Amino acid sequence: MRVLITGGSGLIGSELVKQMATRDHDIVVLTRSREKTSQKLSHLSNYMIECIESLDDYHDLNPFDAVINLAGEPIADKRWTKKQKDIICHSRWDITEKIVSLFHASASPPGIFISASAVGFYGDQQSHPIDEELNVYHGEFSHQVCAKWEEIAMRAESDLTRVCLLRTGVVLSKNGGALQKMLPPYRLGLGGPIGNGHQYMPWIHMSDMIRGILFLLETNYAQGPFNLCAPHPVSGKKFSQALASTLHRPHFLFVPKWVIQLLMGEASALLLDSIRAKPKKLTEMGFEFHFPHIESALKQILNT
């Protein structure tokens, strides 16, 4: 299968490229820096991987069997100033619009378009369990970003192309991401929940994230939004306790809500919103999680 992947040098993308390349797929990676991405993927030099910096040379997507769109400015790395919000939005919307236009220009378009989104689509839902059937309309920035992102991606849907949307939770990995940022204070015995710790955190092990994407790629009746998160979301307090326990460290501190709001501004919603998302569609289609519980996931990642 010949597959175009955007965001192939990111946390999820680089692992996906690795898994797909070793399964003999022919991969084309769209990246902002061909040189940096080629270096990052140099351990895969024996496989069919091509790096490109623009889609301008493509007039259609006829050469591809599938497109996986993971591109986007990291949403949690900086405060949400007006400028940063524009960067976050357009880094997602513009490339997706370009891809969709190429789908429409194709006589034989790829059979599937998998496009990233996030559980931030749902906004703060307190302790209510939610799945993909929930219709949400509100003014939170995370929802606005994801809602338009998904709406653009769905324009690629046709009789020849199915579209799958990845509403991703917090991806836990030993190679980066949120967990790696949390580890230093926890290893010093200074870790603890944020605020009252009651807010739910939808999470997923990197292995299940990649397996989920491949499952959707290979399941020809899969379409629409999918929650890419483990079947057992946990509260911030339980996650914090599990992490401290896995590291054999004490757990008695907490980070006040006002401190996070002071440090992150509006972006603090990423840590304070409660999203008890369940992967209903995936599990009903027969997908089995290797790491459904937070304790086993953390133990495997941290090799304890």
PDB file of C-alpha atoms in Angstrom:
ATOM      1  CA  MET A   1       0.000   0.000   0.000  1.00  0.00           C
ATOM      2  CA  ARG A   2       1.341   3.461  -0.893  1.00  0.00           C
ATOM      3  CA  VAL A   3       0.527   5.898   1.921  1.00  0.00           C
ATOM      4  CA  LEU A   4       0.964   9.651   2.303  1.00  0.00           C
ATOM      5  CA  ILE A   5       1.567  10.668   5.939  1.00  0.00           C
ATOM      6  CA  THR A   6       1.677  14.269   7.156  1.00  0.00           C
ATOM      7  CA  GLY A   7       3.241  14.987  10.536  1.00  0.00           C
ATOM      8  CA  GLY A   8       5.387  11.892  10.104  1.00  0.00           C
ATOM      9  CA  SER A   9       8.225  13.268  12.229  1.00  0.00           C
ATOM     10  CA  GLY A  10       6.026  13.937  15.292  1.00  0.00           C
ATOM     11  CA  LEU A  11       5.583  11.727  18.343  1.00  0.00           C
ATOM     12  CA  ILE A  12       2.778   9.629  16.857  1.00  0.00           C
ATOM     13  CA  GLY A  13       3.798  10.033  13.233  1.00  0.00           C
ATOM     14  CA  SER A  14       7.356   8.768  13.611  1.00  0.00           C
ATOM     15  CA  GLU A  15       6.169   5.629  15.406  1.00  0.00           C
ATOM     16  CA  LEU A  16       3.456   5.096  12.793  1.00  0.00           C
ATOM     17  CA  VAL A  17       5.979   5.457   9.944  1.00  0.00           C
ATOM     18  CA  LYS A  18       8.200   2.887  11.638  1.00  0.00           C
ATOM     19  CA  GLN A  19       5.402   0.358  12.075  1.00  0.00           C
ATOM     20  CA  MET A  20       4.036   0.812   8.554  1.00  0.00           C
ATOM     21  CA  ALA A  21       7.427   0.757   6.848  1.00  0.00           C
ATOM     22  CA  THR A  22       8.369  -2.495   8.551  1.00  0.00           C
ATOM     23  CA  ARG A  23       5.085  -3.953   7.255  1.00  0.00           C
ATOM     24  CA  ASP A  24       6.275  -3.249   3.698  1.00  0.00           C
ATOM     25  CA  HIS A  25       4.067  -0.232   3.022  1.00  0.00           C
ATOM     26  CA  ASP A  26       5.500   2.389   0.667  1.00  0.00           C
ATOM     27  CA  ILE A  27       5.538   5.621   2.712  1.00  0.00           C
ATOM     28  CA  VAL A  28       5.716   9.252   1.590  1.00  0.00           C
ATOM     29  CA  VAL A  29       6.202  11.654   4.519  1.00  0.00           C
ATOM     30  CA  LEU A  30       5.249  15.327   4.185  1.00  0.00           C
ATOM     31  CA  THR A  31       7.503  17.355   6.467  1.00  0.00           C
ATOM     32  CA  ARG A  32       8.658  20.940   6.963  1.00  0.00           C
ATOM     33  CA  SER A  33      12.298  19.794   6.957  1.00  0.00           C
ATOM     34  CA  ARG A  34      13.247  16.905   4.707  1.00  0.00           C
ATOM     35  CA  GLU A  35      16.777  16.842   6.139  1.00  0.00           C
ATOM     36  CA  LYS A  36      15.719  16.692   9.805  1.00  0.00           C
ATOM     37  CA  THR A  37      13.026  14.102   9.172  1.00  0.00           C
ATOM     38  CA  SER A  38      15.367  11.942   7.083  1.00  0.00           C
ATOM     39  CA  GLN A  39      17.862  12.017   9.947  1.00  0.00           C
ATOM     40  CA  LYS A  40      15.162  11.130  12.479  1.00  0.00           C
ATOM     41  CA  LEU A  41      14.051   8.194  10.343  1.00  0.00           C
ATOM     42  CA  SER A  42      17.577   7.174   9.312  1.00  0.00           C
ATOM     43  CA  HIS A  43      17.247   3.881  11.215  1.00  0.00           C
ATOM     44  CA  LEU A  44      14.592   2.968   8.627  1.00  0.00           C
ATOM     45  CA  SER A  45      16.819   3.626   5.620  1.00  0.00           C
ATOM     46  CA  ASN A  46      16.341   0.073   4.323  1.00  0.00           C
ATOM     47  CA  TYR A  47      12.606   0.653   3.870  1.00  0.00           C
ATOM     48  CA  MET A  48      10.536   2.472   1.253  1.00  0.00           C
ATOM     49  CA  ILE A  49      10.284   5.963   2.788  1.00  0.00           C
ATOM     50  CA  GLU A  50      10.362   9.211   0.835  1.00  0.00           C
ATOM     51  CA  CYS A  51      10.348  12.661   2.455  1.00  0.00           C
ATOM     52  CA  ILE A  52       8.805  15.673   0.717  1.00  0.00           C
ATOM     53  CA  GLU A  53       8.428  19.286   1.878  1.00  0.00           C
ATOM     54  CA  SER A  54       5.409  20.327  -0.196  1.00  0.00           C
ATOM     55  CA  LEU A  55       2.352  18.961  -1.947  1.00  0.00           C
ATOM     56  CA  ASP A  56       2.713  21.514  -4.735  1.00  0.00           C
ATOM     57  CA  ASP A  57       4.158  18.924  -7.105  1.00  0.00           C
ATOM     58  CA  TYR A  58       1.016  16.825  -6.747  1.00  0.00           C
ATOM     59  CA  HIS A  59      -2.040  17.666  -8.859  1.00  0.00           C
ATOM     60  CA  ASP A  60      -4.058  14.790  -7.394  1.00  0.00           C
ATOM     61  CA  LEU A  61      -3.738  11.846  -5.023  1.00  0.00           C
ATOM     62  CA  ASN A  62      -4.130   9.097  -7.619  1.00  0.00           C
ATOM     63  CA  PRO A  63      -0.724   7.550  -6.753  1.00  0.00           C
ATOM     64  CA  PHE A  64      -1.798   6.859  -3.165  1.00  0.00           C
ATOM     65  CA  ASP A  65      -3.949   4.173  -1.569  1.00  0.00           C
ATOM     66  CA  ALA A  66      -4.351   6.029   1.734  1.00  0.00           C
ATOM     67  CA  VAL A  67      -3.651   9.400   3.365  1.00  0.00           C
ATOM     68  CA  ILE A  68      -2.995   9.817   7.114  1.00  0.00           C
ATOM     69  CA  ASN A  69      -3.017  13.437   8.265  1.00  0.00           C
ATOM     70  CA  LEU A  70      -1.311  14.048  11.624  1.00  0.00           C
ATOM     71  CA  ALA A  71       0.152  17.512  10.999  1.00  0.00           C
ATOM     72  CA  GLY A  72      -0.342  20.366  13.431  1.00  0.00           C
ATOM     73  CA  GLU A  73       1.425  22.791  15.748  1.00  0.00           C
ATOM     74  CA  PRO A  74       1.720  21.312  19.288  1.00  0.00           C
ATOM     75  CA  ILE A  75      -1.231  22.656  21.222  1.00  0.00           C
ATOM     76  CA  ALA A  76       0.205  22.600  24.745  1.00  0.00           C
ATOM     77  CA  ASP A  77       3.725  23.980  24.266  1.00  0.00           C
ATOM     78  CA  LYS A  78       2.895  27.707  24.482  1.00  0.00           C
ATOM     79  CA  ARG A  79       0.316  30.065  25.973  1.00  0.00           C
ATOM     80  CA  TRP A  80      -2.727  30.613  23.770  1.00  0.00           C
ATOM     81  CA  THR A  81      -2.093  34.153  22.614  1.00  0.00           C
ATOM     82  CA  LYS A  82      -4.088  35.315  19.608  1.00  0.00           C
ATOM     83  CA  LYS A  83      -1.039  34.697  17.413  1.00  0.00           C
ATOM     84  CA  GLN A  84      -0.486  31.207  18.819  1.00  0.00           C
ATOM     85  CA  LYS A  85      -4.162  30.338  18.387  1.00  0.00           C
ATOM     86  CA  ASP A  86      -3.915  31.309  14.717  1.00  0.00           C
ATOM     87  CA  ILE A  87      -0.832  29.127  14.310  1.00  0.00           C
ATOM     88  CA  ILE A  88      -2.545  26.178  16.025  1.00  0.00           C
ATOM     89  CA  CYS A  89      -5.640  26.517  13.849  1.00  0.00           C
ATOM     90  CA  HIS A  90      -4.066  27.113  10.467  1.00  0.00           C
ATOM     91  CA  SER A  91      -1.355  24.476  10.929  1.00  0.00           C
ATOM     92  CA  ARG A  92      -4.257  22.002  11.033  1.00  0.00           C
ATOM     93  CA  TRP A  93      -6.920  23.518   8.821  1.00  0.00           C
ATOM     94  CA  ASP A  94      -4.778  24.667   5.883  1.00  0.00           C
ATOM     95  CA  ILE A  95      -2.980  21.367   5.231  1.00  0.00           C
ATOM     96  CA  THR A  96      -6.272  19.487   5.601  1.00  0.00           C
ATOM     97  CA  GLU A  97      -7.953  21.793   3.066  1.00  0.00           C
ATOM     98  CA  LYS A  98      -5.047  21.220   0.670  1.00  0.00           C
ATOM     99  CA  ILE A  99      -5.362  17.463   1.014  1.00  0.00           C
ATOM    100  CA  VAL A 100      -9.132  17.566   0.516  1.00  0.00           C
ATOM    101  CA  SER A 101      -8.705  19.642  -2.661  1.00  0.00           C
ATOM    102  CA  LEU A 102      -6.342  16.958  -3.979  1.00  0.00           C
ATOM    103  CA  PHE A 103      -8.908  14.276  -3.159  1.00  0.00           C
ATOM    104  CA  HIS A 104     -11.471  16.183  -5.213  1.00  0.00           C
ATOM    105  CA  ALA A 105      -9.012  16.476  -8.116  1.00  0.00           C
ATOM    106  CA  SER A 106      -8.379  12.723  -8.170  1.00  0.00           C
ATOM    107  CA  ALA A 107      -9.999  10.404 -10.696  1.00  0.00           C
ATOM    108  CA  SER A 108      -8.986   7.447  -8.504  1.00  0.00           C
ATOM    109  CA  PRO A 109      -8.660   8.935  -5.007  1.00  0.00           C
ATOM    110  CA  PRO A 110      -7.235   6.999  -2.065  1.00  0.00           C
ATOM    111  CA  GLY A 111      -9.744   4.663  -0.487  1.00  0.00           C
ATOM    112  CA  ILE A 112      -9.274   6.108   2.981  1.00  0.00           C
ATOM    113  CA  PHE A 113      -8.441   9.425   4.597  1.00  0.00           C
ATOM    114  CA  ILE A 114      -7.490   9.211   8.288  1.00  0.00           C
ATOM    115  CA  SER A 115      -7.302  12.670   9.845  1.00  0.00           C
ATOM    116  CA  ALA A 116      -6.275  13.642  13.354  1.00  0.00           C
ATOM    117  CA  SER A 117      -8.479  15.404  15.862  1.00  0.00           C
ATOM    118  CA  ALA A 118      -8.572  15.276  19.677  1.00  0.00           C
ATOM    119  CA  VAL A 119     -10.876  14.556  22.601  1.00  0.00           C
ATOM    120  CA  GLY A 120     -10.698  18.311  23.185  1.00  0.00           C
ATOM    121  CA  PHE A 121     -13.572  18.298  20.693  1.00  0.00           C
ATOM    122  CA  TYR A 122     -15.881  17.488  23.641  1.00  0.00           C
ATOM    123  CA  GLY A 123     -14.725  20.219  26.012  1.00  0.00           C
ATOM    124  CA  ASP A 124     -15.331  19.929  29.746  1.00  0.00           C
ATOM    125  CA  GLN A 125     -17.950  17.233  30.364  1.00  0.00           C
ATOM    126  CA  GLN A 126     -17.330  16.825  34.117  1.00  0.00           C
ATOM    127  CA  SER A 127     -17.726  13.200  35.223  1.00  0.00           C
ATOM    128  CA  HIS A 128     -20.237  12.127  32.563  1.00  0.00           C
ATOM    129  CA  PRO A 129     -19.050   9.169  30.429  1.00  0.00           C
ATOM    130  CA  ILE A 130     -19.142  10.150  26.752  1.00  0.00           C
ATOM    131  CA  ASP A 131     -18.665   8.459  23.415  1.00  0.00           C
ATOM    132  CA  GLU A 132     -18.674   9.401  19.749  1.00  0.00           C
ATOM    133  CA  GLU A 133     -22.457   9.859  19.666  1.00  0.00           C
ATOM    134  CA  LEU A 134     -22.283  13.016  21.784  1.00  0.00           C
ATOM    135  CA  ASN A 135     -23.014  16.159  19.756  1.00  0.00           C
ATOM    136  CA  VAL A 136     -21.185  19.156  21.154  1.00  0.00           C
ATOM    137  CA  TYR A 137     -21.466  22.840  20.266  1.00  0.00           C
ATOM    138  CA  HIS A 138     -19.729  25.347  22.513  1.00  0.00           C
ATOM    139  CA  GLY A 139     -17.247  28.184  22.475  1.00  0.00           C
ATOM    140  CA  GLU A 140     -14.145  26.553  23.973  1.00  0.00           C
ATOM    141  CA  PHE A 141     -11.065  26.995  21.801  1.00  0.00           C
ATOM    142  CA  SER A 142     -10.216  23.281  21.763  1.00  0.00           C
ATOM    143  CA  HIS A 143     -13.693  22.485  20.443  1.00  0.00           C
ATOM    144  CA  GLN A 144     -13.530  25.188  17.804  1.00  0.00           C
ATOM    145  CA  VAL A 145     -10.179  23.922  16.523  1.00  0.00           C
ATOM    146  CA  CYS A 146     -11.292  20.296  16.347  1.00  0.00           C
ATOM    147  CA  ALA A 147     -14.802  20.932  15.022  1.00  0.00           C
ATOM    148  CA  LYS A 148     -13.597  22.889  11.992  1.00  0.00           C
ATOM    149  CA  TRP A 149     -10.674  20.488  11.484  1.00  0.00           C
ATOM    150  CA  GLU A 150     -13.099  17.556  11.359  1.00  0.00           C
ATOM    151  CA  GLU A 151     -15.580  19.413   9.149  1.00  0.00           C
ATOM    152  CA  ILE A 152     -12.852  20.123   6.585  1.00  0.00           C
ATOM    153  CA  ALA A 153     -11.613  16.514   6.643  1.00  0.00           C
ATOM    154  CA  MET A 154     -15.110  15.108   6.129  1.00  0.00           C
ATOM    155  CA  ARG A 155     -15.336  16.954   2.806  1.00  0.00           C
ATOM    156  CA  ALA A 156     -13.043  14.254   1.373  1.00  0.00           C
ATOM    157  CA  GLU A 157     -15.731  11.609   1.918  1.00  0.00           C
ATOM    158  CA  SER A 158     -17.228  10.105  -1.238  1.00  0.00           C
ATOM    159  CA  ASP A 159     -18.353   6.793  -2.699  1.00  0.00           C
ATOM    160  CA  LEU A 160     -14.665   6.071  -3.325  1.00  0.00           C
ATOM    161  CA  THR A 161     -13.205   7.404  -0.053  1.00  0.00           C
ATOM    162  CA  ARG A 162     -14.081   6.790   3.572  1.00  0.00           C
ATOM    163  CA  VAL A 163     -12.951   9.252   6.244  1.00  0.00           C
ATOM    164  CA  CYS A 164     -11.921   8.349   9.803  1.00  0.00           C
ATOM    165  CA  LEU A 165     -11.351  11.032  12.439  1.00  0.00           C
ATOM    166  CA  LEU A 166      -8.943  10.343  15.322  1.00  0.00           C
ATOM    167  CA  ARG A 167     -10.219  11.974  18.517  1.00  0.00           C
ATOM    168  CA  THR A 168      -7.039  11.287  20.430  1.00  0.00           C
ATOM    169  CA  GLY A 169      -6.507  11.326  24.171  1.00  0.00           C
ATOM    170  CA  VAL A 170      -3.195  11.863  25.982  1.00  0.00           C
ATOM    171  CA  VAL A 171      -0.734   9.534  24.261  1.00  0.00           C
ATOM    172  CA  LEU A 172       1.632   7.869  26.728  1.00  0.00           C
ATOM    173  CA  SER A 173       5.056   7.078  25.306  1.00  0.00           C
ATOM    174  CA  LYS A 174       8.604   6.519  26.516  1.00  0.00           C
ATOM    175  CA  ASN A 175       9.883   8.684  23.654  1.00  0.00           C
ATOM    176  CA  GLY A 176       8.300  12.026  24.493  1.00  0.00           C
ATOM    177  CA  GLY A 177       4.966  13.735  24.949  1.00  0.00           C
ATOM    178  CA  ALA A 178       3.101  14.587  28.129  1.00  0.00           C
ATOM    179  CA  LEU A 179       4.402  11.684  30.224  1.00  0.00           C
ATOM    180  CA  GLN A 180       8.046  12.617  29.698  1.00  0.00           C
ATOM    181  CA  LYS A 181       7.308  16.156  30.890  1.00  0.00           C
ATOM    182  CA  MET A 182       5.682  14.780  34.036  1.00  0.00           C
ATOM    183  CA  LEU A 183       8.456  12.399  35.029  1.00  0.00           C
ATOM    184  CA  PRO A 184      11.117  14.717  36.529  1.00  0.00           C
ATOM    185  CA  PRO A 185       9.048  16.010  39.487  1.00  0.00           C
ATOM    186  CA  TYR A 186       7.568  12.571  40.136  1.00  0.00           C
ATOM    187  CA  ARG A 187      11.020  10.985  40.210  1.00  0.00           C
ATOM    188  CA  LEU A 188      11.990  13.572  42.818  1.00  0.00           C
ATOM    189  CA  GLY A 189       8.943  12.673  44.887  1.00  0.00           C
ATOM    190  CA  LEU A 190       7.289  16.003  44.064  1.00  0.00           C
ATOM    191  CA  GLY A 191       4.470  14.784  41.862  1.00  0.00           C
ATOM    192  CA  GLY A 192       0.792  15.182  42.532  1.00  0.00           C
ATOM    193  CA  PRO A 193      -2.605  15.848  40.963  1.00  0.00           C
ATOM    194  CA  ILE A 194      -3.613  19.178  39.470  1.00  0.00           C
ATOM    195  CA  GLY A 195      -6.424  21.042  41.228  1.00  0.00           C
ATOM    196  CA  ASN A 196      -8.734  18.693  43.107  1.00  0.00           C
ATOM    197  CA  GLY A 197      -7.736  15.797  40.849  1.00  0.00           C
ATOM    198  CA  HIS A 198     -11.354  14.897  40.083  1.00  0.00           C
ATOM    199  CA  GLN A 199     -11.151  15.780  36.390  1.00  0.00           C
ATOM    200  CA  TYR A 200     -11.044  12.769  34.053  1.00  0.00           C
ATOM    201  CA  MET A 201      -8.100  12.268  31.731  1.00  0.00           C
ATOM    202  CA  PRO A 202      -8.590  10.164  28.597  1.00  0.00           C
ATOM    203  CA  TRP A 203      -5.282   8.458  27.813  1.00  0.00           C
ATOM    204  CA  ILE A 204      -3.893   5.817  25.467  1.00  0.00           C
ATOM    205  CA  HIS A 205      -0.677   3.807  25.283  1.00  0.00           C
ATOM    206  CA  MET A 206       1.367   4.562  22.165  1.00  0.00           C
ATOM    207  CA  SER A 207       1.205   0.914  21.113  1.00  0.00           C
ATOM    208  CA  ASP A 208      -2.609   0.955  21.149  1.00  0.00           C
ATOM    209  CA  MET A 209      -2.631   4.328  19.375  1.00  0.00           C
ATOM    210  CA  ILE A 210      -0.665   2.918  16.443  1.00  0.00           C
ATOM    211  CA  ARG A 211      -2.597  -0.340  16.455  1.00  0.00           C
ATOM    212  CA  GLY A 212      -5.837   1.648  16.432  1.00  0.00           C
ATOM    213  CA  ILE A 213      -4.788   3.651  13.382  1.00  0.00           C
ATOM    214  CA  LEU A 214      -3.760   0.489  11.533  1.00  0.00           C
ATOM    215  CA  PHE A 215      -7.053  -1.152  12.545  1.00  0.00           C
ATOM    216  CA  LEU A 216      -9.015   1.702  10.971  1.00  0.00           C
ATOM    217  CA  LEU A 217      -6.790   1.610   7.907  1.00  0.00           C
ATOM    218  CA  GLU A 218      -7.477  -2.080   7.377  1.00  0.00           C
ATOM    219  CA  THR A 219     -11.171  -2.197   8.391  1.00  0.00           C
ATOM    220  CA  ASN A 220     -12.978  -1.208   5.216  1.00  0.00           C
ATOM    221  CA  TYR A 221     -16.287  -0.325   6.907  1.00  0.00           C
ATOM    222  CA  ALA A 222     -14.765   2.004   9.521  1.00  0.00           C
ATOM    223  CA  GLN A 223     -15.727   5.654   9.046  1.00  0.00           C
ATOM    224  CA  GLY A 224     -16.504   8.811  10.987  1.00  0.00           C
ATOM    225  CA  PRO A 225     -15.111   9.875  14.397  1.00  0.00           C
ATOM    226  CA  PHE A 226     -13.331   7.461  16.718  1.00  0.00           C
ATOM    227  CA  ASN A 227     -12.175   8.072  20.278  1.00  0.00           C
ATOM    228  CA  LEU A 228      -8.541   6.934  20.365  1.00  0.00           C
ATOM    229  CA  CYS A 229      -8.294   6.490  24.119  1.00  0.00           C
ATOM    230  CA  ALA A 230      -8.197   3.541  26.496  1.00  0.00           C
ATOM    231  CA  PRO A 231     -11.530   2.066  27.680  1.00  0.00           C
ATOM    232  CA  HIS A 232     -10.791   3.058  31.277  1.00  0.00           C
ATOM    233  CA  PRO A 233     -10.167   6.824  31.582  1.00  0.00           C
ATOM    234  CA  VAL A 234      -8.970   7.825  35.031  1.00  0.00           C
ATOM    235  CA  SER A 235      -9.203  10.882  37.222  1.00  0.00           C
ATOM    236  CA  GLY A 236      -6.168  13.099  37.525  1.00  0.00           C
ATOM    237  CA  LYS A 237      -5.752  11.930  41.105  1.00  0.00           C
ATOM    238  CA  LYS A 238      -5.777   8.246  40.139  1.00  0.00           C
ATOM    239  CA  PHE A 239      -3.350   8.842  37.282  1.00  0.00           C
ATOM    240  CA  SER A 240      -1.021  10.723  39.619  1.00  0.00           C
ATOM    241  CA  GLN A 241      -1.206   7.961  42.237  1.00  0.00           C
ATOM    242  CA  ALA A 242      -0.530   5.282  39.600  1.00  0.00           C
ATOM    243  CA  LEU A 243       2.491   7.150  38.259  1.00  0.00           C
ATOM    244  CA  ALA A 244       3.961   7.735  41.714  1.00  0.00           C
ATOM    245  CA  SER A 245       3.364   4.102  42.649  1.00  0.00           C
ATOM    246  CA  THR A 246       4.958   2.840  39.442  1.00  0.00           C
ATOM    247  CA  LEU A 247       8.055   4.939  40.193  1.00  0.00           C
ATOM    248  CA  HIS A 248       7.993   3.894  43.883  1.00  0.00           C
ATOM    249  CA  ARG A 249       7.802   7.520  44.963  1.00  0.00           C
ATOM    250  CA  PRO A 250       5.666   9.300  47.592  1.00  0.00           C
ATOM    251  CA  HIS A 251       2.412  10.965  46.597  1.00  0.00           C
ATOM    252  CA  PHE A 252       1.229  13.715  48.883  1.00  0.00           C
ATOM    253  CA  LEU A 253       1.610  17.014  46.996  1.00  0.00           C
ATOM    254  CA  PHE A 254      -0.801  18.719  44.615  1.00  0.00           C
ATOM    255  CA  VAL A 255      -0.676  21.639  42.196  1.00  0.00           C
ATOM    256  CA  PRO A 256      -3.366  24.270  42.910  1.00  0.00           C
ATOM    257  CA  LYS A 257      -5.691  25.111  40.047  1.00  0.00           C
ATOM    258  CA  TRP A 258      -4.797  28.805  40.205  1.00  0.00           C
ATOM    259  CA  VAL A 259      -1.092  28.030  39.664  1.00  0.00           C
ATOM    260  CA  ILE A 260      -1.825  26.182  36.411  1.00  0.00           C
ATOM    261  CA  GLN A 261      -4.138  28.974  35.279  1.00  0.00           C
ATOM    262  CA  LEU A 262      -1.436  31.539  36.067  1.00  0.00           C
ATOM    263  CA  LEU A 263       1.240  29.601  34.177  1.00  0.00           C
ATOM    264  CA  MET A 264      -0.802  28.512  31.162  1.00  0.00           C
ATOM    265  CA  GLY A 265      -3.643  31.000  30.881  1.00  0.00           C
ATOM    266  CA  GLU A 266      -6.506  29.757  28.711  1.00  0.00           C
ATOM    267  CA  ALA A 267      -4.442  26.701  27.737  1.00  0.00           C
ATOM    268  CA  SER A 268      -4.864  25.433  31.308  1.00  0.00           C
ATOM    269  CA  ALA A 269      -8.159  23.952  30.056  1.00  0.00           C
ATOM    270  CA  LEU A 270      -6.040  21.132  28.602  1.00  0.00           C
ATOM    271  CA  LEU A 271      -5.228  20.033  32.155  1.00  0.00           C
ATOM    272  CA  LEU A 272      -8.353  21.138  34.004  1.00  0.00           C
ATOM    273  CA  ASP A 273     -11.173  20.051  31.675  1.00  0.00           C
ATOM    274  CA  SER A 274     -12.733  16.704  32.563  1.00  0.00           C
ATOM    275  CA  ILE A 275     -13.287  14.415  29.568  1.00  0.00           C
ATOM    276  CA  ARG A 276     -14.425  10.888  30.405  1.00  0.00           C
ATOM    277  CA  ALA A 277     -14.248   9.680  26.800  1.00  0.00           C
ATOM    278  CA  LYS A 278     -14.821   6.025  25.921  1.00  0.00           C
ATOM    279  CA  PRO A 279     -13.731   4.264  22.700  1.00  0.00           C
ATOM    280  CA  LYS A 280     -17.201   2.854  22.048  1.00  0.00           C
ATOM    281  CA  LYS A 281     -16.953   2.524  18.270  1.00  0.00           C
ATOM    282  CA  LEU A 282     -13.542   0.865  18.316  1.00  0.00           C
ATOM    283  CA  THR A 283     -14.500  -1.713  20.918  1.00  0.00           C
ATOM    284  CA  GLU A 284     -17.823  -2.477  19.237  1.00  0.00           C
ATOM    285  CA  MET A 285     -15.911  -3.180  16.010  1.00  0.00           C
ATOM    286  CA  GLY A 286     -13.779  -5.744  17.826  1.00  0.00           C
ATOM    287  CA  PHE A 287     -10.604  -3.790  18.517  1.00  0.00           C
ATOM    288  CA  GLU A 288      -8.809  -5.121  21.601  1.00  0.00           C
ATOM    289  CA  PHE A 289      -6.595  -2.852  23.674  1.00  0.00           C
ATOM    290  CA  HIS A 290      -3.301  -4.318  24.844  1.00  0.00           C
ATOM    291  CA  PHE A 291      -3.199  -1.739  27.646  1.00  0.00           C
ATOM    292  CA  PRO A 292      -6.751  -0.989  28.856  1.00  0.00           C
ATOM    293  CA  HIS A 293      -5.668  -0.050  32.409  1.00  0.00           C
ATOM    294  CA  ILE A 294      -3.341   2.773  33.447  1.00  0.00           C
ATOM    295  CA  GLU A 295      -1.276   0.673  35.863  1.00  0.00           C
ATOM    296  CA  SER A 296      -0.157  -1.882  33.267  1.00  0.00           C
ATOM    297  CA  ALA A 297       0.424   0.855  30.688  1.00  0.00           C
ATOM    298  CA  LEU A 298       2.756   2.820  32.971  1.00  0.00           C
ATOM    299  CA  LYS A 299       4.614  -0.290  34.082  1.00  0.00           C
ATOM    300  CA  GLN A 300       5.299  -1.281  30.487  1.00  0.00           C
ATOM    301  CA  ILE A 301       6.410   2.194  29.409  1.00  0.00           C
ATOM    302  CA  LEU A 302       8.634   2.738  32.434  1.00  0.00           C
ATOM    303  CA  ASN A 303       9.869  -0.887  32.475  1.00  0.00           C
ATOM    304  CA  THR A 304       9.116  -1.407  36.135  1.00  0.00           C
TER     305      THR A 304
END
